[in-house]
Each structure stands twice: as structure tokens, then as C-alpha cells.
GROMACS .gro file of C-alpha atoms in nm:
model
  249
    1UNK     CA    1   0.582  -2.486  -5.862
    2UNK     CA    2   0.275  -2.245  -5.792
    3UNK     CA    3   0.230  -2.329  -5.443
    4UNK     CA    4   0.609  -2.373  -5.352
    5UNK     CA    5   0.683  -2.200  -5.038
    6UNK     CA    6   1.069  -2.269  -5.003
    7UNK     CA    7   1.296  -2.441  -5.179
    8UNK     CA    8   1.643  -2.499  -5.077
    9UNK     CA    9   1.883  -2.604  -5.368
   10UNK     CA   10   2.203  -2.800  -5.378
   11UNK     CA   11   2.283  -2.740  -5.064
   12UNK     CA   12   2.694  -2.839  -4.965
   13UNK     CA   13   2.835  -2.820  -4.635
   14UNK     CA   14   3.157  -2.901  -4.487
   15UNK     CA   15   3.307  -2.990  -4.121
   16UNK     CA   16   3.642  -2.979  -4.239
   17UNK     CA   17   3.703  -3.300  -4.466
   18UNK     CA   18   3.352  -3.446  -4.390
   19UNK     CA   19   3.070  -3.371  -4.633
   20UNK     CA   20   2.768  -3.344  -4.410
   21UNK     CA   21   2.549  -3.247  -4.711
   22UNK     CA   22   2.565  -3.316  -5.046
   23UNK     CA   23   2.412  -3.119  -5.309
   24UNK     CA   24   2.088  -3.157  -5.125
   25UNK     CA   25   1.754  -2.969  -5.287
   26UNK     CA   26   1.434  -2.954  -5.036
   27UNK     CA   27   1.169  -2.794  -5.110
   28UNK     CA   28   0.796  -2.723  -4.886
   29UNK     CA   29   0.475  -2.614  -5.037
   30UNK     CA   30   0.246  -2.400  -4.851
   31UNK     CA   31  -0.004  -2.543  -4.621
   32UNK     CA   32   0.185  -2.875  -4.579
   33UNK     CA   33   0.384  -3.065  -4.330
   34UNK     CA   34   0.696  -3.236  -4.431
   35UNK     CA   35   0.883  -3.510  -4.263
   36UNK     CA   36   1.241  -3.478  -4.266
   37UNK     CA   37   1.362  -3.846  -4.162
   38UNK     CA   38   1.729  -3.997  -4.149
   39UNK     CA   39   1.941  -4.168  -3.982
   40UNK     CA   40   2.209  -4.035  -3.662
   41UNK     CA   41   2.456  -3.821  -3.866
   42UNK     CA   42   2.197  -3.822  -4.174
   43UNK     CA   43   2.261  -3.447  -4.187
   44UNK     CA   44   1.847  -3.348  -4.092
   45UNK     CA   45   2.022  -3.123  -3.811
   46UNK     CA   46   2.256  -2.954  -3.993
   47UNK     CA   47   2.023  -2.895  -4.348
   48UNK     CA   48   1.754  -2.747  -4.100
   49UNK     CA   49   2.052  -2.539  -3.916
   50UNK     CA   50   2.109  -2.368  -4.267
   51UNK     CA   51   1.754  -2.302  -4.294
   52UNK     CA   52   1.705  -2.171  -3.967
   53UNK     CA   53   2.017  -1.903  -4.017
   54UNK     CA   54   2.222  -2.093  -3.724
   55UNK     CA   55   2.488  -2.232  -3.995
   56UNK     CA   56   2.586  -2.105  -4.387
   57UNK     CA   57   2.599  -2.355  -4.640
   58UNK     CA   58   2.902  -2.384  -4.828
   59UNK     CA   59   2.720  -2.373  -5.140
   60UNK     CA   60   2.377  -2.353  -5.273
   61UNK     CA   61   2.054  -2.112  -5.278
   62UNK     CA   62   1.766  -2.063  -5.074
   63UNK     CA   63   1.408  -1.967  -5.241
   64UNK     CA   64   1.098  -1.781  -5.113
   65UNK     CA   65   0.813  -1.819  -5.292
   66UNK     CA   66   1.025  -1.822  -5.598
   67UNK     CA   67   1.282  -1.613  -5.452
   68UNK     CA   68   1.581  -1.618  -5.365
   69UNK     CA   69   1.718  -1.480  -5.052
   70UNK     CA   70   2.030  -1.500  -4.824
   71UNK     CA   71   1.992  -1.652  -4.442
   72UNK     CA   72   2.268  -1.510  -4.275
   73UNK     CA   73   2.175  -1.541  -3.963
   74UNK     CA   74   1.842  -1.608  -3.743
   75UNK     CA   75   1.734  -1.286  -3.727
   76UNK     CA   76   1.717  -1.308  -4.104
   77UNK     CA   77   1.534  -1.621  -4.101
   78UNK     CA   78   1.309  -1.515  -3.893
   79UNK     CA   79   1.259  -1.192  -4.099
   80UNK     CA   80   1.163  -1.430  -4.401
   81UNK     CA   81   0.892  -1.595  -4.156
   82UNK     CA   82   1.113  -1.925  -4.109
   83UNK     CA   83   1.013  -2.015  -3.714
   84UNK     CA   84   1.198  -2.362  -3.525
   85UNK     CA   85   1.107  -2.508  -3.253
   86UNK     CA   86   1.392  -2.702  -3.105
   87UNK     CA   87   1.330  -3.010  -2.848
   88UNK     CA   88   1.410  -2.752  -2.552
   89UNK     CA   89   1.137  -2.485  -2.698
   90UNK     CA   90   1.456  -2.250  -2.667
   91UNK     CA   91   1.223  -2.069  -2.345
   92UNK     CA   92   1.323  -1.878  -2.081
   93UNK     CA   93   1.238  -2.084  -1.754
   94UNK     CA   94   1.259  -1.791  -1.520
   95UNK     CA   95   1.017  -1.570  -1.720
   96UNK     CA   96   0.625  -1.587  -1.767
   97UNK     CA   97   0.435  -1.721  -2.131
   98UNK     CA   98   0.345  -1.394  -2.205
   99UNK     CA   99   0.692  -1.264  -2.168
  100UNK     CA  100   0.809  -1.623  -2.380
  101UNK     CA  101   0.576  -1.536  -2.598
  102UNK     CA  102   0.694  -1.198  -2.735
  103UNK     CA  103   1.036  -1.284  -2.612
  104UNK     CA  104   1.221  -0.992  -2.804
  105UNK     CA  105   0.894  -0.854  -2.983
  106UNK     CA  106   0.734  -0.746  -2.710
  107UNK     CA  107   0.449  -0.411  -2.760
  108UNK     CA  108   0.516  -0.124  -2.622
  109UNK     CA  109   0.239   0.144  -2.456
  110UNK     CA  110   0.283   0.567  -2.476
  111UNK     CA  111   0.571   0.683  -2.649
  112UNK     CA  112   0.813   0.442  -2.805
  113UNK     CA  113   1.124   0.593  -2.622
  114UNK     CA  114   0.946   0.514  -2.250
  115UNK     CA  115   0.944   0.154  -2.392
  116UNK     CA  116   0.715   0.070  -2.144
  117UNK     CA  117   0.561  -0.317  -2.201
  118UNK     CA  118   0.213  -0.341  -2.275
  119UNK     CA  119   0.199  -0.625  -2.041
  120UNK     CA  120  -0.197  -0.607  -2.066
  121UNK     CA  121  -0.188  -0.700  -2.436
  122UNK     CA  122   0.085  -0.989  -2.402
  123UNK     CA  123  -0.196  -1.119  -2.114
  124UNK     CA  124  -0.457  -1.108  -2.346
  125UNK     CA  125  -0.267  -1.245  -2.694
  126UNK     CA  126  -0.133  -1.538  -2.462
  127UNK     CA  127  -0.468  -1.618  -2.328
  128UNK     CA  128  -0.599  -1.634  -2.723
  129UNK     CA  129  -0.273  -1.816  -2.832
  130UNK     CA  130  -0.285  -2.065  -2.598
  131UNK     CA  131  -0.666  -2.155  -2.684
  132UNK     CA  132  -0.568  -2.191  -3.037
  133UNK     CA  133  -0.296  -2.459  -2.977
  134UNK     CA  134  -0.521  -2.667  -2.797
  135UNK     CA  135  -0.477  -2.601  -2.428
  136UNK     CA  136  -0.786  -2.650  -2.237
  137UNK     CA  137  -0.725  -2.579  -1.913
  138UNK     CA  138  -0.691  -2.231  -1.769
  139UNK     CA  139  -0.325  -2.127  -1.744
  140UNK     CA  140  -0.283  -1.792  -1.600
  141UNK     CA  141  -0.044  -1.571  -1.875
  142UNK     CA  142   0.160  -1.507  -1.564
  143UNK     CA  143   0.287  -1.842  -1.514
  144UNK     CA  144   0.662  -1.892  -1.529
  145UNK     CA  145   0.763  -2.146  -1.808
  146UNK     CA  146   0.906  -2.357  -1.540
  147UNK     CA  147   0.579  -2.457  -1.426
  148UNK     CA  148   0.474  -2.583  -1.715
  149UNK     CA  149   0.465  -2.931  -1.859
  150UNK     CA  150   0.681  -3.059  -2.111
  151UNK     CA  151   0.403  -3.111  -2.380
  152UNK     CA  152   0.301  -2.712  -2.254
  153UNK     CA  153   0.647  -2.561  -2.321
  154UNK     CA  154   0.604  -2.685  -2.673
  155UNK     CA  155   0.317  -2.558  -2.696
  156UNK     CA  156   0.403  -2.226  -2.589
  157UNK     CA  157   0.668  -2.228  -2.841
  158UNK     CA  158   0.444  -2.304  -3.145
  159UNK     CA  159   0.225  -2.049  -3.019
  160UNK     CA  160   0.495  -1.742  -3.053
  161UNK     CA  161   0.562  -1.901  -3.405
  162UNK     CA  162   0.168  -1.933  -3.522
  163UNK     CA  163   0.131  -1.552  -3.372
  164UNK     CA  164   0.372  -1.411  -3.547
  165UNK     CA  165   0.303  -1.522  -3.881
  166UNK     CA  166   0.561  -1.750  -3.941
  167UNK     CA  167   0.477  -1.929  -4.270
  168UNK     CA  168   0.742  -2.175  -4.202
  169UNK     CA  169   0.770  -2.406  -3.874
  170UNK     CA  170   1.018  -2.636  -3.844
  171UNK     CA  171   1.050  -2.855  -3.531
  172UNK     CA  172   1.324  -3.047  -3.454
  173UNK     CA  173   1.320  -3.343  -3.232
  174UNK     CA  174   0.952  -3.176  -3.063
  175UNK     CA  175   0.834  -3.490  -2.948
  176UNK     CA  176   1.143  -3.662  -2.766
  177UNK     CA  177   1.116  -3.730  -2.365
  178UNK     CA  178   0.730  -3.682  -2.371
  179UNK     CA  179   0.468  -3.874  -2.221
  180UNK     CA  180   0.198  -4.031  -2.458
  181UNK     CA  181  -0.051  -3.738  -2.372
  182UNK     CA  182   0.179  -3.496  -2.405
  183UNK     CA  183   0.378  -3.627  -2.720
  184UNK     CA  184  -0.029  -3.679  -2.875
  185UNK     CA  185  -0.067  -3.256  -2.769
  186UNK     CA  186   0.223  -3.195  -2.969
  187UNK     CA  187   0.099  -3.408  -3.277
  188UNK     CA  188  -0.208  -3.212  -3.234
  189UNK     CA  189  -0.053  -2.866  -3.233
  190UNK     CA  190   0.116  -2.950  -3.555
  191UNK     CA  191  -0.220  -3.025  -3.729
  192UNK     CA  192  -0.345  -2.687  -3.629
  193UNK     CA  193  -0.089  -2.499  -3.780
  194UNK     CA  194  -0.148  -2.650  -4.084
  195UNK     CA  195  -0.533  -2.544  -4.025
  196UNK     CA  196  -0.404  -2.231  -3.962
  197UNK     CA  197  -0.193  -2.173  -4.275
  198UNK     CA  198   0.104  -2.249  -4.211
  199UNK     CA  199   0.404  -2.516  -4.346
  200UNK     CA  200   0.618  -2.743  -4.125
  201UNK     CA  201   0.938  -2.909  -4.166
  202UNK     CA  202   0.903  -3.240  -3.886
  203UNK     CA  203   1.221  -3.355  -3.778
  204UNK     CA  204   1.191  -3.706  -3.570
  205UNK     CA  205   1.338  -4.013  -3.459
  206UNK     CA  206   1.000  -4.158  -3.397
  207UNK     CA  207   0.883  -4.259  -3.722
  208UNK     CA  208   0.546  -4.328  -3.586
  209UNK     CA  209   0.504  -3.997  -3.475
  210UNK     CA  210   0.613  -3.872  -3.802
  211UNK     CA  211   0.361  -4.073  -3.998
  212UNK     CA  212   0.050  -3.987  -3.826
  213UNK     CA  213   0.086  -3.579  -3.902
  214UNK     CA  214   0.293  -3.565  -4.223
  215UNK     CA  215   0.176  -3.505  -4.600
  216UNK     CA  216   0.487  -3.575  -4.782
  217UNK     CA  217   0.800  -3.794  -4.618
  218UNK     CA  218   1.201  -3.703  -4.752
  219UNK     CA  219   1.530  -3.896  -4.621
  220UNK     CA  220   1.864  -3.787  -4.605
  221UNK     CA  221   2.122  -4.030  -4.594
  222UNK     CA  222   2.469  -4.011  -4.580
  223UNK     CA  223   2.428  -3.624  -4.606
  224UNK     CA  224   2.283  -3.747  -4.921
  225UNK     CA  225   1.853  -3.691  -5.057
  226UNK     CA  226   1.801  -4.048  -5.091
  227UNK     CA  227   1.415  -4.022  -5.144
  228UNK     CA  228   1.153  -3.772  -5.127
  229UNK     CA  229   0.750  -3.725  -5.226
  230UNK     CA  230   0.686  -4.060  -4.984
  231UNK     CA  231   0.330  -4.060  -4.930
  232UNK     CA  232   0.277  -4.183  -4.572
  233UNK     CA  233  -0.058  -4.306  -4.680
  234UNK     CA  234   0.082  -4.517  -5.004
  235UNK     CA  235   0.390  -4.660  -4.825
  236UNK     CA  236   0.424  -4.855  -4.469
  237UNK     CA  237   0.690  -4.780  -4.162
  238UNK     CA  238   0.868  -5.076  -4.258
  239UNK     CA  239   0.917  -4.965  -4.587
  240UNK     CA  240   1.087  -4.631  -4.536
  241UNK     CA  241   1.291  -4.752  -4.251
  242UNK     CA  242   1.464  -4.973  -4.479
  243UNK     CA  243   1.546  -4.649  -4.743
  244UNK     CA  244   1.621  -4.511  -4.418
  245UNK     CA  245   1.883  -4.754  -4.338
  246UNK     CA  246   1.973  -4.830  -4.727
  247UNK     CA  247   1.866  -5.184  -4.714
  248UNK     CA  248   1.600  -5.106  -5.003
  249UNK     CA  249   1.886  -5.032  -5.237
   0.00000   0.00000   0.00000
């Protein structure tokens, strides 16, 4: 497909005698947010671990735009602009959002060997960023992560992925142990990147939550692709919780 962003394709994994996956093929199109729903032990975790460079598949290929590459790792993931947001943001409490922000890409000022941080231009970029994903209120750059709010630390953490150009975000579990503001922040965020060009892979319990952001719903079960190209707006909750639990079969 022309607009096909990834694709992952027949994707087998292993924990010793257990199949987790199954010959599992994905794919995401660019500009659109896909819910990735299943049951505990569905095998969403460990199909989005493969993705993300955190596990190798046994067997099967990964395409980019048509294609194909090899994830061995994070680093390479995020080199192919594949960006996940886990439920604990994966921040650094003790440092600032600016510092979050660039965690490990951070600019440098003067010659490259001094490596002195350009801690003017994090300010500044964080400031931006954190306009763009919706925050209102004014949060000084400086502020340590542990000061934030739940719903903020996820926000931080889409931020570093929409700023570095990551065409791919997928967030696992973002919305569990929020409060209704903050879990409606989070919704919110997602629809922005989507604004702002970029794909998602959703990955939640919370069905509800799925269906009020998602363009295109797919369900593992079993470590099995039971369904895929669910429209949220054709279908109801009650309908895809029972392919979720295999009573519609």
C-alpha cells in the first residue's frame, strides 16, 4: 500500500515451548492511529516489544515504507523513527523536562569536544514542546519530572517523541492509573500527533479510551491476529469485546 508506513509480517516468537505470537502481520499507515486490543497474555506487549527493538522475533520481517529493515535493538528502532511511550513515560524523576526531553540527544554549544549543553536551547524547545501537546499552564523547563502530574509525565514523553520526528508512536498502557482529566490530556495528546504527522500504535485495557482516538481497531488473541480493519465508528464496544474474548466465533 502507498501510504503504508510499517508493516510487520509473520511475526513468531517463542518463551520456550509457549508460542506468544503466531505468524502475526500488522501493518500502520501514515497519519493514523491504530488500536492494538487483546486480552491479558494476548501477546500486544510482546508484538510491540519486537517493534520497539526490546525483543527479536523468532521469525518474520519488519517494513519501512516498503522496506525492510532489521530492529536489533532500541537504538535501532529509534534510528528508523519508531518512538514508545510506556505507562511509566520511561523519565528520569530526579532530572528537569528539558533534560527528559533530550535525554541522550541533548545540543551541544562551542566545540563539540567541550560538550558543553546548550541548556538555553533545551529551555526554549521545552517551552514550545510543551505548548504543542496541550499544556496550558506555565511550567518552568526547569522543573524536575517528579513534580509533575501523572497526565504531565506523559505528556512530556510524547513531547521528546513528536520533537524528534518520530513517525511512529506507540504507547503502551498510557492511560492506566490516571484521573479523568488527566487520562482525557492524554487522549488529547494522541490526537495532536496525528495533526502533527505522525502514526500511533494504542495499546489499552480501556476499550473506551481506545475507541474515542483510534482510526482502525486490530486484536490479538491467543498470540494469534484474530481481526483487524475494525472501524470504531461502524462497530460498537460490545461487539469487539466479544472477538476480544472469542465469544463472536
Amino acid at each position: 500500500m502507498a501510504d503504508e508506513l510499517v508493516r510487520m509480517e509473520r511475526i513468531n516468537k517463542y518463551f520456550g515451548r509457549v508460542q506468544a505470537l503466531n505468524d502475526v502481520t500488522l501493518s500502520v499507515r501514515q497519519n493514523e492511529i491504530v488500536g492494538l486490543l487483546g486480552d491479558n497474555g494476548a501477546g500486544k506487549s510482546t508484538l510491540i516489544k519486537i517493534l520497539s527493538g526490546a525483543l527479536r522475533a523468532d521469525s518474520g520481517d519488519i517494513y519501512m515504507h516498503g522496506s525492510k529493515v532489521n530492529i536489533r535493538n532500541t537504538t535501532d528502532a529509534i534510528a528508523q523513527g519508531i518512538e514508545t511511550i510506556y505507562q511509566d513515560s520511561a523519565l528520569v524523576t530526579q532530572l528537569s523536562i528539558a533534560r527528559n526531553l533530550f535525554l541522550g540527544r541533548e545540543p551541544v554549544k562551542g566545540p563539540r569536544f567541550f560538550d558543553r549543553l546548550d541548556q538555553n536551547a533545551m529551555n526554549d524547545a521545552a517551552r514550545e514542546l510543551l505548548k504543542k501537546v496541550g499544556i496550558t499552564k506555565e511550567i518552568p523547563p526547569t522543573t524536575p519530572i517528579s513534580s509533575l502530574s501523572g497526565g504531565e509525565r506523559q505528556a512530556v514523553a510524547i513531547a521528546r517523541a513528536m520533537h524528534f520526528e518520530s513517525e511512529l508512536i506507540i504507547l503502551d498502557e498510557p492511560t492506566n492509573n490516571l484521573g479523568v482529566d488527566e487520562t482525557q490530556g492524554v487522549l488529547r495528546f494522541v490526537r495532536n500527533a496525528r495533526d502533527s504527522g505522525h502514526s500511533c500504535i494504542f495499546i489499552a485495557h480501556n476499550i473506551y479510551h481506545v475507541f474515542q482516538v483510534v482510526d482502525r481497531i486490530i486484536v490479538l488473541r491467543r498470540g494469534k491476529k484474530v481481526a483487524d480493519d475494525i472501524d470504531p465508528k461502524q462497530t460498537t464496544i460490545e461487539a469487539v469485546e466479544r472477538i476480544i474474548t472469542g465469544m463472536a466465533f
